Amino acid sequence: MEVSVERLVYVREDDYTVAWVSAEGHPGFAAAGRALAGAQPGETLRLAGGWGEHPRHGTRYVVTGCERVVPATVRAVRLYLGSGLIRGIGPRLAHAIVDHFGEAALKVIDTEPDRLREVVNIGPARQAQIVAAWRDQQGIADLMVRLQGFGLSPLLATKIYQVFGADSAEVLARDPYRLIGQVRGVAFGTADRIALRSGVPERSPQRIKAAVLDRLAAAAARDGHCHLPLPALAGQAAELTGLEAGDVRPVVDALAAERRLVVETSPDRPDQAVAYAAEVHEREVRLAVHLARLLGAPSTLPLRAYQEDPALHEDQRMAVNMALTSTVSVITGGPGCGKSHTVRAVATTVRAAGGRVTLAAPTGKAARRLAELTGLPAMTVHRMLAHRPDQDAGTLFQESPVHADLIVVDEASMLDLQLAARLVAAVPSGSHLLLVGDGDQLPSVGPGEVLADLLRVPPVPRVRLTHVFRQAEGSAIVRAAHHVRAGRVPELPGGGGFWFEELDDPERVAERVVHLATVAIPRKQRIDPAQVQVLCPMRRGVTGAVELGRRLQERLNPAAEGRPEHWSGADVFRVGDRVMPIRNNYDKGVFNGETGTVTAVTPQDRVVEVRTGDGEVVEYGFGELDDLAHAYAVSVHRAQGSEYPFVVAPIVAEAGGVMLRRRLLYTLVTRARSWVVLVGSREALETAVHRVGHRRNTGLARRLAAALPG
């Protein structure tokens, strides 16, 4: 049966797709199946399958096979050109092109593109744009066929083409391992399937090298490790390739000779070697060198005397004195212990003495929160490092903010190795660097454990604030957080800001979380549902961020007739969606973890427009949407540095509850300002409280200790 795709209804991460299609004699019906994966509105498909009944959704065409074909009728050609698949052509221009060329419109674009100028409003620039977009679509379609031949999802085709463009087919044929790390969703297994089916030998050094580097990258991404013990790395790579560890060791040596990885003595076991990816090793060494430089430099702080503030608690006064006398120092402490008030005291003292102060945090939300709590300007670390001097009188800093006399970085537990190395290398000798954070929170998303490593080096000055102030003592959230930090289960069910609702079945937990976030809490508190944030310990599963985010989107921002939307893989973007970047993009000026709202979806230009929390408007091309995630439900890790009025979270032992750890639960609870509601099993909650979790493999503490005198 030959059909035209009118719109997508549902796409699941396992490729299961439901589309509303039309065919001659069938004006509109649902087609469903994994074979539909990658289908886009406007395409013409030749389907194999048969009619079936769905228990909830009724009659639908069950697809078992799918082939893309060139639209052959005037209606199908008009639908294809007006769908947004070809950038530069909207519905109105599609009508004009088809009115002029009829059924031959696509053939003209393909073989006689100069004739497009016969159509009103198509000049040389628009013609070139249309032809380039047509070539891209043909390339993606060809790539889909290739991937299906390897037994892989055609949804990968757009992602691969976005990275490699017209060279995509050659990359698949010559070196599919290049896909690893460059194309989101492609790990060793996917690239290896292509390689082996293309004739790459099982014992090929190219294959084993890819496996070794993949295991190092996976350890960094999954567990935050900077290095792996050599025996563990060889064993994991051997398991991945189905070979023996003895086959891997010579390849590790070859990678070391190529300077793609570094092998050195373990920081913890002198009898064992460890392996680093070369770029991770370079960052760790650079960070240690520059920390030692700052610690050893004489202070240039313009401060002659400091009048102690009697309103500060004793440990706060110690912290202020430390920050004013030490070129590198650390302040830690839990909620309600006065970290922000201490920072304000340090900053105002330096400013009063004529010194320049920069306050920064790893994310935009954390920076805005720091500014609110201290009453002083703050920015993201990324913006601070990217700043260029500007003589405009309206500029906050006439010189780069990293050249301040005092630099304070809040939420320092979020600093990964890469960002910390860039930051510390940029700070001038003699300036004071004050890192402020809660060492009991989750470490950074990226590899490394910078704050914890600094606290393992005795010569690094530090003060831990432990006094909980009376105002904070009255907060049920603060009490619950300190219980969790101490390894004790909070008082249940709780009240006054902390509440635990006991349910055992994950499906019922998911339903309850969605109801609380969209109906119960907004109704009781008389607030907009946007003030309620769902946080999830896991990404996968029925109570994971992906599935709960989908349910929340359908409840809060469902599809509407006539409103444009765009499906990117298993994600659909609509006007009004809550979204967040998941990668830093310095060109766009957006950073991982910031939130925004979709304000426009424009198929003709193939862009999604997002208004950030700072009020700036940023455009994402349809091919860039892998860098953008929905923020209806987010992982606890991605919520670091943020604070929300109301938080709802599932706490279940789904998939073994491997993510349920004390630091994760502590971080989750401390994200809420007014209320946090946990829904799940008491057993899962107790597991999270008592499970400490692993320490990351890092060498920073040893390197820094060795670089300091004495």
XYZ file of C-alpha atoms in Angstrom:
710
model
C 0.000 0.000 0.000
C 1.364 3.448 -0.945
C 0.636 6.192 1.589
C 1.484 9.801 2.364
C 2.495 10.610 5.925
C 0.270 13.384 7.275
C 1.728 13.605 10.789
C 3.486 11.581 13.455
C 1.419 10.564 16.470
C 3.880 8.674 18.649
C 7.525 7.605 18.488
C 9.143 5.347 21.070
C 12.858 5.043 21.736
C 12.811 1.427 20.510
C 11.693 2.742 17.064
C 8.002 1.851 17.477
C 6.212 4.558 15.514
C 2.585 5.533 14.999
C 1.771 7.839 12.084
C -1.428 9.244 10.612
C -1.322 8.488 6.902
C -3.551 8.741 3.852
C -3.847 6.662 0.712
C -6.073 6.481 -2.299
C -9.386 5.142 -1.052
C -8.362 5.697 2.577
C -8.509 9.408 3.456
C -6.832 9.025 6.842
C -5.855 6.191 9.190
C -3.237 5.173 11.732
C -0.265 3.025 10.732
C 2.019 1.569 13.403
C 5.154 -0.526 13.741
C 8.905 -0.404 14.172
C 9.356 -0.557 10.415
C 7.978 3.009 10.280
C 10.968 4.351 12.218
C 12.338 7.521 10.680
C 9.173 8.382 8.770
C 8.596 12.134 8.390
C 5.452 14.103 7.548
C 5.255 14.667 3.814
C 7.031 11.462 2.789
C 5.470 8.882 0.527
C 5.927 5.313 1.773
C 5.171 1.878 0.365
C 3.968 -0.208 3.297
C 3.674 -3.935 3.806
C 1.492 -5.360 6.550
C -2.173 -5.716 7.338
C -5.108 -4.340 9.291
C -5.310 -5.045 13.003
C -7.156 -3.991 16.156
C -5.496 -2.199 19.071
C -7.275 -2.710 22.434
C -7.258 1.037 23.202
C -6.888 2.797 19.857
C -9.014 0.670 17.543
C -8.310 -0.193 13.897
C -4.838 0.549 12.537
C -2.546 -0.692 9.805
C 0.191 -2.859 11.335
C 3.360 -2.198 9.339
C 5.862 -5.000 8.814
C 7.846 -3.398 5.988
C 8.432 0.142 4.740
C 10.055 1.576 1.609
C 10.449 5.262 0.791
C 9.317 6.220 -2.708
C 9.269 9.450 -4.704
C 5.858 11.152 -4.434
C 4.019 10.599 -7.685
C 0.748 12.542 -7.438
C 0.223 16.301 -7.359
C -1.212 16.075 -3.816
C 1.673 13.926 -2.570
C 4.287 16.236 -4.128
C 2.587 19.299 -2.623
C 2.436 17.609 0.800
C 6.108 16.629 0.581
C 7.343 20.082 -0.416
C 5.134 21.889 2.110
C 6.007 19.641 5.053
C 9.263 21.370 5.991
C 11.466 18.511 4.832
C 13.084 20.828 2.285
C 14.400 23.927 4.019
C 13.355 27.136 2.294
C 9.992 25.807 1.086
C 6.840 26.475 3.080
C 3.225 25.585 2.208
C 2.679 28.703 0.076
C 5.846 28.241 -1.989
C 5.124 24.513 -2.279
C 1.777 25.351 -3.897
C 3.483 27.761 -6.298
C 6.123 25.199 -7.341
C 3.582 22.408 -7.838
C 1.173 24.725 -9.660
C 4.020 25.542 -12.062
C 5.617 22.112 -12.550
C 2.865 19.693 -11.518
C 3.911 16.095 -10.815
C 7.351 16.819 -12.318
C 8.290 19.296 -9.529
C 10.666 16.933 -7.693
C 12.292 15.815 -10.942
C 12.934 19.453 -11.809
C 14.581 20.077 -8.421
C 16.731 16.974 -8.889
C 17.775 17.262 -12.537
C 16.993 20.833 -13.711
C 17.340 22.983 -10.585
C 17.940 26.194 -12.573
C 14.304 26.024 -13.710
C 13.184 26.758 -10.132
C 13.786 30.425 -10.923
C 10.754 30.260 -13.198
C 8.679 30.356 -9.998
C 7.933 33.759 -8.480
C 9.930 34.539 -5.307
C 12.710 32.032 -6.079
C 16.002 33.773 -6.774
C 19.543 32.359 -6.884
C 19.974 32.212 -3.074
C 16.629 30.500 -2.441
C 17.268 28.101 -5.328
C 20.668 27.119 -3.900
C 19.116 26.596 -0.463
C 16.374 24.376 -1.871
C 18.777 22.272 -3.934
C 21.178 21.810 -1.004
C 18.306 20.731 1.257
C 17.050 18.319 -1.415
C 20.514 16.744 -1.708
C 20.668 16.392 2.081
C 17.312 14.640 2.177
C 18.413 12.258 -0.558
C 21.615 11.563 1.362
C 19.681 10.837 4.569
C 17.260 8.558 2.719
C 20.152 6.579 1.203
C 21.764 6.364 4.632
C 18.547 4.968 6.128
C 18.593 2.154 3.602
C 22.231 1.381 4.431
C 21.541 1.315 8.169
C 18.540 -0.957 7.753
C 20.824 -3.293 5.825
C 23.004 -3.485 8.952
C 19.952 -4.147 11.119
C 20.195 -0.696 12.722
C 17.607 1.969 13.409
C 17.061 4.372 10.504
C 16.626 7.096 13.143
C 20.430 7.232 13.318
C 20.647 8.400 9.710
C 19.844 12.055 10.403
C 22.274 12.147 13.358
C 25.093 10.653 11.295
C 24.417 12.941 8.337
C 24.383 15.959 10.620
C 27.984 15.166 11.648
C 29.512 13.805 8.450
C 27.258 15.200 5.704
C 27.971 13.933 2.203
C 30.898 11.862 3.575
C 28.564 9.734 5.705
C 28.480 6.754 3.348
C 32.287 6.755 3.046
C 32.672 6.872 6.843
C 30.358 3.867 7.203
C 32.332 1.980 4.590
C 35.907 2.865 5.628
C 35.923 3.588 9.365
C 32.572 3.200 11.139
C 34.359 3.455 14.504
C 34.610 7.209 13.839
C 30.912 7.356 14.717
C 31.703 6.595 18.379
C 31.693 9.726 20.479
C 30.800 11.971 17.540
C 27.237 10.786 16.922
C 24.909 10.754 19.917
C 23.491 7.291 20.506
C 26.324 5.433 18.750
C 28.520 3.391 21.069
C 30.938 0.613 20.236
C 28.242 -2.014 19.667
C 26.555 -0.075 16.873
C 29.783 0.868 15.088
C 31.113 -2.655 15.533
C 28.061 -4.212 13.898
C 28.625 -2.050 10.832
C 32.350 -2.799 10.781
C 32.039 -6.575 11.144
C 29.323 -6.781 8.482
C 31.557 -4.675 6.248
C 34.384 -7.187 6.558
C 36.587 -5.737 9.329
C 38.432 -8.713 10.948
C 37.598 -9.504 14.585
C 41.257 -9.141 15.601
C 41.785 -5.930 13.650
C 43.869 -3.422 15.680
C 41.450 -0.755 14.481
C 38.593 -2.664 16.165
C 40.443 -3.309 19.428
C 41.616 0.321 19.651
C 38.035 1.478 19.280
C 36.946 -0.889 22.066
C 39.673 0.327 24.446
C 38.853 4.003 23.863
C 35.141 3.262 24.140
C 35.615 1.653 27.579
C 37.557 4.670 28.834
C 34.901 7.025 27.476
C 32.108 4.923 28.994
C 33.818 4.906 32.405
C 34.058 8.707 32.244
C 30.474 9.234 31.074
C 28.788 6.631 33.269
C 30.860 6.710 36.473
C 32.895 9.920 36.218
C 36.214 8.044 36.262
C 39.325 9.791 34.934
C 41.241 6.532 34.580
C 40.812 2.764 34.751
C 43.210 0.151 36.145
C 44.974 -1.438 33.207
C 43.778 -4.994 33.981
C 40.179 -3.775 34.231
C 40.456 -1.838 30.974
C 41.953 -4.820 29.131
C 39.281 -7.115 30.562
C 36.412 -4.838 29.612
C 37.727 -4.316 26.074
C 38.257 -8.067 25.703
C 34.695 -8.758 26.849
C 33.360 -6.150 24.437
C 35.169 -7.662 21.457
C 34.901 -11.333 22.433
C 38.704 -11.635 22.514
C 41.251 -12.345 25.257
C 42.868 -9.739 27.498
C 46.211 -10.767 26.006
C 44.968 -9.565 22.618
C 44.235 -6.147 24.077
C 47.492 -5.293 25.884
C 49.617 -4.766 22.717
C 46.922 -2.435 21.382
C 46.969 -0.426 24.624
C 50.727 -0.032 24.166
C 50.171 1.090 20.572
C 47.594 3.690 21.691
C 50.055 4.959 24.283
C 52.762 5.235 21.608
C 50.303 7.228 19.480
C 49.653 9.447 22.539
C 45.947 8.705 22.435
C 46.087 7.374 25.981
C 48.520 7.615 28.884
C 49.617 4.733 31.109
C 51.108 5.519 34.525
C 51.309 4.204 38.090
C 48.032 4.075 40.002
C 47.508 6.927 42.521
C 46.320 4.344 45.069
C 48.330 1.216 44.264
C 52.030 1.604 43.369
C 52.061 -1.971 42.028
C 49.337 -1.296 39.472
C 49.183 0.741 36.254
C 46.213 2.837 35.158
C 45.209 4.216 31.772
C 43.859 7.689 30.965
C 42.431 9.027 27.746
C 45.080 11.529 26.625
C 42.856 14.614 26.866
C 41.655 13.674 30.371
C 45.246 13.161 31.551
C 46.281 16.529 30.112
C 43.439 18.314 31.906
C 44.219 16.686 35.246
C 47.919 17.574 34.994
C 47.122 21.147 33.918
C 44.656 21.618 36.774
C 47.174 20.417 39.367
C 49.945 22.636 37.953
C 47.807 25.786 37.990
C 46.341 25.094 41.429
C 49.898 24.774 42.750
C 50.778 28.046 40.969
C 47.905 29.905 42.611
C 48.535 28.401 46.046
C 52.202 29.386 45.886
C 51.680 32.947 44.632
C 51.782 35.952 46.996
C 48.419 37.663 47.383
C 47.728 40.881 45.458
C 44.426 41.491 47.257
C 44.110 45.241 48.065
C 43.157 44.673 51.701
C 44.956 46.286 54.602
C 42.648 45.382 57.488
C 39.423 43.459 58.061
C 36.806 44.431 60.629
C 35.067 41.258 61.792
C 31.293 41.251 61.512
C 29.820 40.328 64.927
C 26.637 39.134 63.208
C 28.561 36.212 61.691
C 28.853 32.892 63.474
C 32.331 31.851 64.605
C 32.854 29.350 61.758
C 31.674 31.981 59.251
C 34.241 34.461 60.596
C 36.920 31.776 60.213
C 35.805 31.242 56.628
C 35.915 34.974 55.825
C 39.431 35.330 57.281
C 40.581 32.293 55.329
C 39.190 33.598 52.016
C 40.844 36.992 52.564
C 44.281 35.540 53.413
C 44.511 32.435 51.158
C 44.893 32.595 47.395
C 42.969 29.327 47.038
C 40.416 28.241 49.635
C 37.282 26.132 49.997
C 34.084 26.702 51.984
C 31.738 23.744 52.357
C 28.557 23.160 54.307
C 25.027 21.854 54.069
C 21.740 23.753 53.633
C 20.997 26.446 56.187
C 24.622 26.818 57.266
C 25.114 30.301 55.851
C 27.388 29.714 52.853
C 25.793 32.516 50.797
C 25.891 34.992 53.695
C 29.567 34.166 54.174
C 30.274 34.757 50.484
C 28.511 38.111 50.658
C 30.654 39.098 53.662
C 33.869 38.183 51.819
C 32.822 39.935 48.603
C 31.615 43.159 50.229
C 34.827 43.374 52.280
C 36.986 43.148 49.143
C 34.793 45.616 47.243
C 34.920 48.076 50.147
C 38.729 47.969 49.952
C 38.633 48.871 46.261
C 39.108 45.325 44.972
C 37.266 43.788 42.020
C 35.072 40.754 42.685
C 33.607 38.197 40.288
C 30.909 35.777 41.434
C 30.283 32.772 39.201
C 28.635 29.352 39.136
C 28.687 26.437 36.665
C 25.101 26.959 35.406
C 22.895 29.923 34.661
C 20.355 28.944 37.318
C 23.053 28.556 39.941
C 24.485 31.959 38.989
C 21.078 33.655 39.235
C 20.469 31.991 42.586
C 23.883 33.167 43.825
C 23.065 36.715 42.751
C 19.701 36.593 44.554
C 21.218 35.268 47.785
C 24.180 37.662 47.885
C 22.661 40.739 46.264
C 25.709 40.969 43.980
C 26.089 40.372 40.215
C 26.944 36.795 39.186
C 27.546 34.951 35.921
C 28.258 31.443 34.660
C 31.835 30.209 34.690
C 31.563 29.718 30.925
C 30.584 33.339 30.344
C 33.334 34.524 32.636
C 35.944 32.577 30.686
C 34.527 33.557 27.297
C 34.364 37.270 28.143
C 36.318 39.677 26.009
C 37.078 43.257 27.172
C 34.571 45.739 25.808
C 34.900 49.509 25.935
C 31.129 50.005 25.830
C 30.210 52.072 28.896
C 27.327 49.729 29.631
C 29.589 46.723 30.139
C 29.780 45.437 33.703
C 33.509 44.713 33.455
C 35.907 46.888 31.448
C 38.455 44.096 31.899
C 37.892 40.369 31.761
C 36.015 39.248 34.900
C 38.506 36.430 35.389
C 41.120 39.100 36.168
C 39.339 40.134 39.376
C 41.061 40.317 42.754
C 38.593 37.787 44.177
C 36.832 35.095 42.154
C 34.113 33.120 43.939
C 32.736 29.969 42.309
C 29.584 28.634 43.952
C 28.219 25.077 43.519
C 31.819 23.934 43.106
C 30.819 20.266 43.385
C 29.528 20.674 39.811
C 32.966 21.563 38.420
C 34.200 18.746 36.218
C 37.819 18.299 35.224
C 37.508 20.152 31.920
C 35.780 23.261 33.279
C 37.954 23.405 36.407
C 41.148 23.169 34.332
C 40.017 26.042 32.090
C 38.987 28.128 35.078
C 42.138 27.708 37.167
C 44.464 28.193 34.198
C 42.797 31.570 33.504
C 43.079 32.981 37.043
C 46.089 35.332 37.413
C 48.680 34.591 40.088
C 47.955 36.615 43.202
C 44.194 36.698 42.716
C 42.095 34.851 45.297
C 40.014 31.870 44.166
C 37.281 30.841 46.605
C 35.388 27.638 45.853
C 32.076 27.204 47.650
C 30.043 24.039 47.621
C 28.407 21.172 49.411
C 30.747 18.193 49.346
C 27.871 15.830 50.157
C 26.056 16.587 46.913
C 26.503 14.653 43.698
C 29.786 15.223 41.873
C 29.925 16.733 38.394
C 28.204 15.199 35.378
C 31.561 15.105 33.563
C 34.601 13.134 34.735
C 36.494 14.109 37.844
C 35.646 14.960 41.442
C 37.417 18.269 41.763
C 35.946 19.606 45.007
C 36.365 16.278 46.803
C 39.940 15.945 45.522
C 40.867 19.404 46.831
C 39.498 18.465 50.240
C 41.765 15.397 50.240
C 44.880 17.617 50.095
C 45.615 18.907 53.641
C 47.545 22.058 52.589
C 44.490 23.427 50.739
C 42.780 25.846 53.185
C 39.163 24.928 53.945
C 36.386 25.648 56.422
C 33.291 23.510 56.835
C 30.256 25.454 58.056
C 28.281 23.245 60.441
C 26.066 25.617 62.408
C 22.459 25.440 61.174
C 20.796 28.803 61.704
C 17.496 29.079 63.556
C 15.506 30.114 60.484
C 16.770 27.065 58.570
C 16.217 24.780 61.574
C 12.488 25.289 61.126
C 12.564 23.935 57.569
C 11.459 20.333 57.170
C 13.514 20.207 53.968
C 16.684 21.234 55.807
C 15.995 18.716 58.604
C 15.376 15.924 56.093
C 18.529 16.823 54.154
C 20.707 16.697 57.271
C 19.158 13.347 58.235
C 20.038 11.939 54.815
C 23.561 13.378 54.922
C 24.098 11.657 58.272
C 22.832 8.331 56.910
C 19.483 8.435 58.732
C 16.028 8.016 57.206
C 14.037 11.279 57.570
C 10.934 11.354 59.721
C 8.082 9.815 57.720
C 5.658 10.633 56.289
C 6.948 14.096 57.178
C 5.233 17.433 56.885
C 5.781 21.161 56.706
C 7.773 20.998 53.482
C 8.883 17.356 53.276
C 6.470 14.533 52.491
C 6.815 10.851 51.635
C 3.939 8.991 49.992
C 4.330 5.233 50.045
C 3.512 3.249 46.881
C 5.199 0.074 45.673
C 4.096 -0.447 42.061
C 6.260 1.625 39.627
C 3.332 2.216 37.259
C 1.184 3.594 40.085
C 4.139 5.690 41.256
C 4.465 7.192 37.777
C 0.743 7.999 37.614
C 0.821 9.583 41.064
C 3.895 11.712 40.303
C 2.248 13.069 37.149
C -1.007 13.803 39.009
C 0.803 15.572 41.849
C 2.856 17.700 39.434
C 0.028 18.683 37.113
C -3.113 18.720 39.278
C -2.833 18.143 43.037
C 0.004 20.515 44.000
C -0.940 23.340 41.573
C -4.552 23.188 42.772
C -3.726 23.090 46.499
C -0.983 25.713 46.346
C -2.777 27.825 43.706
C 0.268 27.920 41.466
C 1.121 27.317 37.835
C 2.278 23.731 37.151
C 5.498 25.267 35.759
C 6.519 25.890 39.401
C 6.562 22.147 40.055
C 9.622 20.228 38.894
C 9.764 16.449 38.608
C 13.229 15.040 39.404
C 14.172 11.449 38.684
C 17.012 9.276 39.993
C 17.055 7.426 36.652
C 16.571 8.220 32.966
C 15.078 4.885 31.900
C 12.088 2.879 33.044
C 8.486 3.796 33.727
C 9.562 6.200 36.512
C 12.584 7.520 34.607
C 12.995 11.053 33.296
C 12.310 10.043 29.671
C 8.949 8.330 30.251
C 7.715 10.727 32.935
C 8.737 13.663 30.760
C 6.679 12.250 27.905
C 3.621 11.819 30.128
C 3.960 15.301 31.601
C 4.312 16.848 28.142
C 1.150 15.121 26.941
C -0.696 16.333 30.041
C 0.603 19.914 30.050
C 1.278 20.606 26.364
C -0.499 18.092 24.114
C -0.693 18.173 20.335
C -3.245 20.620 18.934
C -4.864 20.798 15.532
C -3.082 23.250 13.255
C -0.211 23.920 15.646
C 3.209 23.087 14.165
C 5.375 20.488 15.869
C 8.503 18.609 14.952
C 9.572 15.076 15.828
C 13.294 14.531 16.330
C 13.776 10.835 16.917
C 11.484 9.934 19.815
C 11.073 13.570 20.958
C 8.436 15.991 19.763
C 8.935 19.742 20.123
C 5.937 22.070 20.452
C 5.468 25.735 21.278
C 5.300 26.049 25.055
C 7.550 23.078 25.827
C 9.963 23.338 28.747
C 13.435 22.499 27.443
C 17.094 22.613 28.463
C 20.375 22.395 26.528
C 22.349 19.252 27.338
C 25.576 20.522 25.767
C 27.401 23.815 26.055
C 27.217 25.880 22.880
C 29.440 28.932 23.057
C 28.273 30.240 19.674
C 24.657 30.280 20.852
C 25.598 31.367 24.366
C 23.695 28.483 26.004
C 25.013 26.062 28.567
C 24.208 22.631 29.913
C 21.465 22.691 32.557
C 19.869 26.065 31.773
C 16.156 26.006 31.055
C 14.024 27.714 28.457
C 10.695 27.633 26.652
C 9.982 26.819 23.008
C 8.430 29.918 21.468
C 8.249 28.874 17.798
C 8.505 25.785 15.580
C 9.019 26.780 11.945
C 9.057 23.840 9.511
C 9.816 26.073 6.499
C 13.079 27.252 8.070
C 13.567 23.957 9.934
C 14.204 25.730 13.234
C 12.939 25.613 16.803
C 13.100 28.923 18.653
C 13.813 28.890 22.403
C 13.599 31.741 24.905
C 16.151 31.163 27.674
C 15.768 31.995 31.355
C 17.764 35.167 30.658
C 15.180 36.285 28.094
C 17.433 35.687 25.082
C 16.031 33.995 21.964
C 18.105 31.147 20.522
C 17.450 29.133 17.362
C 18.087 25.401 17.024
C 18.051 23.876 13.562
C 16.120 20.628 13.255
C 19.469 18.876 12.878
C 20.683 20.320 16.217
C 17.844 19.082 18.400
C 19.978 16.304 19.886
C 21.502 19.150 21.926
C 18.106 20.037 23.408
C 16.096 17.961 25.888
C 12.673 18.390 27.414
C 12.710 19.624 31.004
C 9.326 18.427 32.272
C 11.173 15.698 34.174
C 14.946 15.807 34.544
C 17.575 13.678 36.203
C 18.831 14.776 39.607
C 22.277 15.234 38.082
C 20.929 17.782 35.589
C 19.129 19.629 38.395
C 22.355 20.420 40.245
C 22.783 24.119 40.883
C 19.049 24.708 40.447
C 16.364 25.358 43.044
C 12.633 24.903 42.486
C 9.640 25.991 44.596
C 8.140 22.481 44.516
C 9.805 19.163 43.725
C 8.142 15.793 43.150
C 10.273 12.673 42.705
C 9.765 8.921 42.306
C 11.835 6.742 44.648
C 11.556 3.143 43.447
C 13.832 0.138 43.138
C 13.046 -0.199 39.418
C 15.924 -1.771 37.418
C 17.633 -2.688 40.697
C 17.655 0.925 41.867
C 21.320 1.204 40.903
C 21.149 5.010 40.954
C 19.696 5.172 44.469
C 22.545 6.524 46.564
C 22.834 8.868 49.533
C 24.426 11.741 47.625
C 21.755 11.547 44.932
C 18.905 11.617 47.477
C 20.580 14.446 49.400
C 21.015 16.476 46.208
C 17.391 15.800 45.246
C 15.971 16.939 48.581
C 18.070 20.121 48.637
C 16.768 21.213 45.215
C 13.385 22.166 46.747
C 12.660 25.569 48.264
C 9.113 25.118 49.653
C 8.086 21.470 49.332
C 9.601 18.171 48.256
C 7.288 15.188 47.802
C 8.812 11.713 47.389
C 6.615 8.928 46.027
C 7.718 5.304 46.176
C 8.646 2.399 48.397
C 10.076 2.714 51.892
C 12.603 0.018 50.989
C 13.895 2.100 48.059
C 14.136 5.192 50.276
C 16.125 3.274 52.910
C 18.408 1.899 50.194
C 19.120 5.421 48.953
C 19.891 6.661 52.475
C 22.267 3.818 53.373
C 24.049 3.194 50.048
C 27.141 5.384 49.936
C 28.230 4.745 46.349
C 31.650 4.511 44.749
C 34.559 6.909 44.757
C 35.640 8.112 41.328
C 39.021 7.134 39.945
C 41.021 10.355 39.867
C 44.648 11.381 40.342
C 44.218 15.083 41.046
C 44.750 14.892 44.809
C 48.027 13.003 44.406
C 49.276 15.340 41.673
C 48.444 18.468 43.645
C 50.013 17.133 46.850
C 53.180 16.280 44.915
C 53.308 19.731 43.308
C 53.077 21.637 46.606
C 56.200 22.363 48.673
C 56.896 20.209 51.740
